[in-house]
PDB file of N, CA and C in Angstrom:
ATOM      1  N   UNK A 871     -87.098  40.520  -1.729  1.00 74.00           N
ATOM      2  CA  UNK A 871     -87.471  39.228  -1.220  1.00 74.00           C
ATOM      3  C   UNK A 871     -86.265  38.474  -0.659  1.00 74.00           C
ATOM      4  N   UNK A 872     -85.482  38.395  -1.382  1.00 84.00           N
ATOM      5  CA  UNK A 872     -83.922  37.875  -0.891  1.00 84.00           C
ATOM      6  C   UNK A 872     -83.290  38.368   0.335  1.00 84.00           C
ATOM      7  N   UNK A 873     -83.511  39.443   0.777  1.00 83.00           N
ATOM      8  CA  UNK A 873     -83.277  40.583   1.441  1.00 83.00           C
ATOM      9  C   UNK A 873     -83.604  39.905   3.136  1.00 83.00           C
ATOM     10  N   UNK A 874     -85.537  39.320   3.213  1.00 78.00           N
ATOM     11  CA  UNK A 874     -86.109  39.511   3.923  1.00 78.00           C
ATOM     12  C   UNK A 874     -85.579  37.752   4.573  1.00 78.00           C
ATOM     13  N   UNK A 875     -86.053  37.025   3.331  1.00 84.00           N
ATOM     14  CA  UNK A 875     -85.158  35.555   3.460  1.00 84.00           C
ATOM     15  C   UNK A 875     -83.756  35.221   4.279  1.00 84.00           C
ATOM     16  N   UNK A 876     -82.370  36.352   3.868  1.00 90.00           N
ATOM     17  CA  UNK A 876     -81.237  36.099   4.480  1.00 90.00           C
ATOM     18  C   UNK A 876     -81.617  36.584   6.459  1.00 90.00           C
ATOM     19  N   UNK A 877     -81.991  37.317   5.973  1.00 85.00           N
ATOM     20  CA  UNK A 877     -82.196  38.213   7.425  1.00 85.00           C
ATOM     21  C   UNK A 877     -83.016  37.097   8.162  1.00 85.00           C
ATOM     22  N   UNK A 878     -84.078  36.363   8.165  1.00 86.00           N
ATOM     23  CA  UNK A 878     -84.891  35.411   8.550  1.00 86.00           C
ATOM     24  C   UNK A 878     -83.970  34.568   9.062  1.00 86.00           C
ATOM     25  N   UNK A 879     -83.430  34.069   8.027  1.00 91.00           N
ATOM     26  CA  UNK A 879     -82.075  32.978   8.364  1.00 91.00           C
ATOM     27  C   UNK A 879     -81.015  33.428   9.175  1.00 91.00           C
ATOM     28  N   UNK A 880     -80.369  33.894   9.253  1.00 93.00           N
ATOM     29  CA  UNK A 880     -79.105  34.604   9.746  1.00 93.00           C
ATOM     30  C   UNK A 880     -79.874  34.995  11.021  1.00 93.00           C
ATOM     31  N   UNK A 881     -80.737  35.316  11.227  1.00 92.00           N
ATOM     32  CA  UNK A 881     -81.826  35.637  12.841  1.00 92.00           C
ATOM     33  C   UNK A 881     -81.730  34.015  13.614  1.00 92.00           C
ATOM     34  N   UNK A 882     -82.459  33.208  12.899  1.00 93.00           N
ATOM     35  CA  UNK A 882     -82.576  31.803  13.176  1.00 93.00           C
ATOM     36  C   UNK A 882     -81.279  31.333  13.727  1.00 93.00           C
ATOM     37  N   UNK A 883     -80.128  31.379  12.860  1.00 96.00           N
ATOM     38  CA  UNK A 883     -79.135  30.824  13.219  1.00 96.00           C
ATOM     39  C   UNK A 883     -78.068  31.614  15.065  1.00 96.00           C
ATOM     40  N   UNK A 884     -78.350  32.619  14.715  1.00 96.00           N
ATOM     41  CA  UNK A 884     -77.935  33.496  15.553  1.00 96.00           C
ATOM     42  C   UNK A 884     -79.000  33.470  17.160  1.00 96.00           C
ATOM     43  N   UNK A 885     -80.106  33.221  16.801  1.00 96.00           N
ATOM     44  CA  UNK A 885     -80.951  32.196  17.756  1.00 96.00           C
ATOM     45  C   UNK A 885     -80.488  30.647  18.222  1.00 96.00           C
ATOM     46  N   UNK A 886     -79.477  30.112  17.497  1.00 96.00           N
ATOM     47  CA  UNK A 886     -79.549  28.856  17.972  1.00 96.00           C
ATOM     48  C   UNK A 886     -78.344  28.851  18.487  1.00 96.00           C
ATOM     49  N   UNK A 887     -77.669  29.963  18.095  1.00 97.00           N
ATOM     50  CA  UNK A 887     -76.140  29.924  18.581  1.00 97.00           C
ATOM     51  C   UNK A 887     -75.956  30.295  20.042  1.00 97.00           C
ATOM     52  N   UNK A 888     -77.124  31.096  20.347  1.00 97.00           N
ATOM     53  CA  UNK A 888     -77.385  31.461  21.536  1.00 97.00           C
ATOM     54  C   UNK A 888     -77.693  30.871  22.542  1.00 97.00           C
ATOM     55  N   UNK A 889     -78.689  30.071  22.070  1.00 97.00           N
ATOM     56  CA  UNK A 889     -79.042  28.690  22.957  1.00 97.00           C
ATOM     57  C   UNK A 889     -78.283  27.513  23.268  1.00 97.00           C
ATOM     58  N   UNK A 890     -77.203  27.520  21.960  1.00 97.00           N
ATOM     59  CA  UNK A 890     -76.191  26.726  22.249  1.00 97.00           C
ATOM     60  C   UNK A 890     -75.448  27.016  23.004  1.00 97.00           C
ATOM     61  N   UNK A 891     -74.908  28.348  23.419  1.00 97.00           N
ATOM     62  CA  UNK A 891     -74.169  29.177  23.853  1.00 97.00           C
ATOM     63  C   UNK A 891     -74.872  28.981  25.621  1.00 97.00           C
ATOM     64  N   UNK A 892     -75.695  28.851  25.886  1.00 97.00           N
ATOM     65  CA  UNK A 892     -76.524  28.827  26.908  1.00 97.00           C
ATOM     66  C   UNK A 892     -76.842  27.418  27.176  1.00 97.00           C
ATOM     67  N   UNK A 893     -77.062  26.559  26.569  1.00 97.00           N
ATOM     68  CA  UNK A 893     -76.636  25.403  26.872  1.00 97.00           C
ATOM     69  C   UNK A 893     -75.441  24.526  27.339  1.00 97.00           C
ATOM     70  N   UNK A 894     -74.512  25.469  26.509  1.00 97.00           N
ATOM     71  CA  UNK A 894     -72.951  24.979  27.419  1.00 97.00           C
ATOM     72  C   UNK A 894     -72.594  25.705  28.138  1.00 97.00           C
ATOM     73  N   UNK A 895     -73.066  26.782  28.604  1.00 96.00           N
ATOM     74  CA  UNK A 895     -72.732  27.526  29.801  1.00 96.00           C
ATOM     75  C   UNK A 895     -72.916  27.886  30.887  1.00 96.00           C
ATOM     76  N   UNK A 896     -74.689  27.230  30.885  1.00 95.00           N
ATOM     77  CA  UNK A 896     -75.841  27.496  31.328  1.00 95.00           C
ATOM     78  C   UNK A 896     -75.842  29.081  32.100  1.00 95.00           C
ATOM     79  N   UNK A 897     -75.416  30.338  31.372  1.00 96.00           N
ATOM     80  CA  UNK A 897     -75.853  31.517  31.835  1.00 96.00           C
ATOM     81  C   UNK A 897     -77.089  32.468  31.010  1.00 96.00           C
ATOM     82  N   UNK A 898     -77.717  32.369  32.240  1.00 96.00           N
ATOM     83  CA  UNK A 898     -79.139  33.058  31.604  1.00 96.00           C
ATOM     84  C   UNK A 898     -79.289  33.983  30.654  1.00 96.00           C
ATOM     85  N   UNK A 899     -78.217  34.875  30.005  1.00 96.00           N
ATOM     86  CA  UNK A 899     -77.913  35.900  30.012  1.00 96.00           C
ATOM     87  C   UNK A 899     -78.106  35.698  28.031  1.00 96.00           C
ATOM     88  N   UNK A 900     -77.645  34.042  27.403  1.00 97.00           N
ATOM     89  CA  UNK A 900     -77.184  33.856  26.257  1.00 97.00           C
ATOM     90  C   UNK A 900     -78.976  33.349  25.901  1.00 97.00           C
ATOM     91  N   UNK A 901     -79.359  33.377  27.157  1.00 97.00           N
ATOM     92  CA  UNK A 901     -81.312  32.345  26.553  1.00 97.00           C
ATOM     93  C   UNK A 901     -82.055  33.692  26.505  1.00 97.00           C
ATOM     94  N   UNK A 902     -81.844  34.623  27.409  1.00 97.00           N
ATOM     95  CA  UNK A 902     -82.178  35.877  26.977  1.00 97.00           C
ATOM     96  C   UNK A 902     -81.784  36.447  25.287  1.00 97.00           C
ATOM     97  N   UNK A 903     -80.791  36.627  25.122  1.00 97.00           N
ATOM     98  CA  UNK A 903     -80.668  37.298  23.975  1.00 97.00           C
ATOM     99  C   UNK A 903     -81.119  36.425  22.877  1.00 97.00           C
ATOM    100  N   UNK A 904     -81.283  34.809  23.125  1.00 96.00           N
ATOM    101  CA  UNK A 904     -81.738  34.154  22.091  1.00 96.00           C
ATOM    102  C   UNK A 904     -83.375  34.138  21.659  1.00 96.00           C
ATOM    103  N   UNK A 905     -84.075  34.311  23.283  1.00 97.00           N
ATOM    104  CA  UNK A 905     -85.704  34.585  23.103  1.00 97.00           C
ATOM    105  C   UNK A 905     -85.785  35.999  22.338  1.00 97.00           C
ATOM    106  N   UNK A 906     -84.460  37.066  22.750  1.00 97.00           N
ATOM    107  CA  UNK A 906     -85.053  38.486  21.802  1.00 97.00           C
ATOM    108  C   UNK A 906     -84.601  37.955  20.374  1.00 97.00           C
ATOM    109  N   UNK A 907     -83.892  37.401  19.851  1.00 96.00           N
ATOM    110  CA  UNK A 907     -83.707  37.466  18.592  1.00 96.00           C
ATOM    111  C   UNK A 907     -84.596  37.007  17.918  1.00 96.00           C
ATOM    112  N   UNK A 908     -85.535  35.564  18.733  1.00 95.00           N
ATOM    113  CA  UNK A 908     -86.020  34.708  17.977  1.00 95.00           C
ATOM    114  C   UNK A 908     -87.793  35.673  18.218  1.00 95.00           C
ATOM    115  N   UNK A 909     -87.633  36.498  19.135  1.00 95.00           N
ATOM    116  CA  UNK A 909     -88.886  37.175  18.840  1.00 95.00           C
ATOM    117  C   UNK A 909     -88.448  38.254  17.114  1.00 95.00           C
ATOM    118  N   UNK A 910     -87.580  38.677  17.530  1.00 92.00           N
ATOM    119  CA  UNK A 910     -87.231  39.440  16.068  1.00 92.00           C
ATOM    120  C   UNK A 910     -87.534  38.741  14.710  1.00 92.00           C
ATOM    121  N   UNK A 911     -87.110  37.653  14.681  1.00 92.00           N
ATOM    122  CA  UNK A 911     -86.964  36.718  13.439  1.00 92.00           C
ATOM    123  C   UNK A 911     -88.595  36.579  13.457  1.00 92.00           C
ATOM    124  N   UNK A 912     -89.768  36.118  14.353  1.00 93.00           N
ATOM    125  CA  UNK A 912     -90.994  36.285  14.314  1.00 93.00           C
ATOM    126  C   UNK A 912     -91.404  37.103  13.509  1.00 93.00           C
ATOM    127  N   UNK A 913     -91.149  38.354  14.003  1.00 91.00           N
ATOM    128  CA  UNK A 913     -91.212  39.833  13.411  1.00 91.00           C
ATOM    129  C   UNK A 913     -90.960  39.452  11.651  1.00 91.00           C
ATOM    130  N   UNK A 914     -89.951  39.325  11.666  1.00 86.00           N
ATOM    131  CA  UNK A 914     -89.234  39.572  10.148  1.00 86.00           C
ATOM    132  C   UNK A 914     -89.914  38.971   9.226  1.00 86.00           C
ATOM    133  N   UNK A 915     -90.485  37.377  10.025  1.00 88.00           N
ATOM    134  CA  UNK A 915     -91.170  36.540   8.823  1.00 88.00           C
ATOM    135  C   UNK A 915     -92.034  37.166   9.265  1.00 88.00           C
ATOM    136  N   UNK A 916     -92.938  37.565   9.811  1.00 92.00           N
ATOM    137  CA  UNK A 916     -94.259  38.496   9.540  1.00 92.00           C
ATOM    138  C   UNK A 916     -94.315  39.170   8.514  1.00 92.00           C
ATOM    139  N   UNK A 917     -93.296  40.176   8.473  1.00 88.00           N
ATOM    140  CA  UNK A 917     -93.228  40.997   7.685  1.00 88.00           C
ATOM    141  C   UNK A 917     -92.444  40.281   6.320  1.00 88.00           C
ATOM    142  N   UNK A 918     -92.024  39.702   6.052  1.00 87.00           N
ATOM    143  CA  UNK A 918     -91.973  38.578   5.172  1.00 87.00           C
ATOM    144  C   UNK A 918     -93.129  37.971   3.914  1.00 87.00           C
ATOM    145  N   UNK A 919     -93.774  37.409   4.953  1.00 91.00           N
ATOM    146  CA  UNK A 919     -94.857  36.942   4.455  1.00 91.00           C
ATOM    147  C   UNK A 919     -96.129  38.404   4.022  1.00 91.00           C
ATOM    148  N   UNK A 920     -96.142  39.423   4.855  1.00 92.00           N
ATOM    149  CA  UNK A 920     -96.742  40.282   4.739  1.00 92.00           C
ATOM    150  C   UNK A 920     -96.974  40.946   3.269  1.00 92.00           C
ATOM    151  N   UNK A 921     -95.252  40.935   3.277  1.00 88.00           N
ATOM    152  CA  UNK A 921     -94.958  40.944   1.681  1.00 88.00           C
ATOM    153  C   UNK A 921     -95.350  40.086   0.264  1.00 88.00           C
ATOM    154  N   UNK A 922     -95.555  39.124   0.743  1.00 90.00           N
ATOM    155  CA  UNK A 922     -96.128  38.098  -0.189  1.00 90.00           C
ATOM    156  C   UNK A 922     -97.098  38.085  -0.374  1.00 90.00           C
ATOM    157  N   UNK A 923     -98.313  38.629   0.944  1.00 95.00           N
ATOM    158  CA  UNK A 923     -99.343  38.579   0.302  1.00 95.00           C
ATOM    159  C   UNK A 923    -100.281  40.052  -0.289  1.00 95.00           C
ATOM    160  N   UNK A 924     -98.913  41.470   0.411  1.00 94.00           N
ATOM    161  CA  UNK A 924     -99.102  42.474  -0.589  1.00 94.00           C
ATOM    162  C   UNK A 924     -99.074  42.228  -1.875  1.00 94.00           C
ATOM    163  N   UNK A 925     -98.014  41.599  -2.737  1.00 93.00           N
ATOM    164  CA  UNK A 925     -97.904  41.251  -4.187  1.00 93.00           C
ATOM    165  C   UNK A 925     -98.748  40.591  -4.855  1.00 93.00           C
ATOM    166  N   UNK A 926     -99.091  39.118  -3.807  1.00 94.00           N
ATOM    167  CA  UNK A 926    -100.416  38.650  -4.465  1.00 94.00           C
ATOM    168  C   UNK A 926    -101.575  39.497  -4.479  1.00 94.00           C
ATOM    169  N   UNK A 927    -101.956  40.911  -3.735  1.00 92.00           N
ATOM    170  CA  UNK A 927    -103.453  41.264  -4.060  1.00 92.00           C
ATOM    171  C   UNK A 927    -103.278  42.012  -5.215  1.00 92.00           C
ATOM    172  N   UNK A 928    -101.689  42.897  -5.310  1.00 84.00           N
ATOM    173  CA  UNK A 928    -101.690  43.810  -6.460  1.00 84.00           C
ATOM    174  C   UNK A 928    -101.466  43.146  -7.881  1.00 84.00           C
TER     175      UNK A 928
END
């Protein structure tokens, strides 16, 4: 669980750094890699939560 949490976070942040990064630079290149990460981090809490509610049925 801890596992899925840091990774969530550390995605997020690494998403915003990007955008920040793309905000002061304005090259397309840093909003790109920030939409793939922040699709990833989507992913992760999916599978995140997925997990939570495997445990709750078992």
């Amino acid at each position: 669980m801890l596992l899925f949490r840091w990774t969530v976070m550390l995605l997020l942040l690494a998403a915003g750094v990007c955008f920040a990064f793309y905000i002061g630079t304005g090259q397309a290149r840093y909003r790109q890699w920030g939409l793939v990460i922040l699709k990833w981090t989507v992913l992760a809490a999916l599978g995140f939560f997925g997990v939570l509610i495997l445990e709750r049925l078992v």
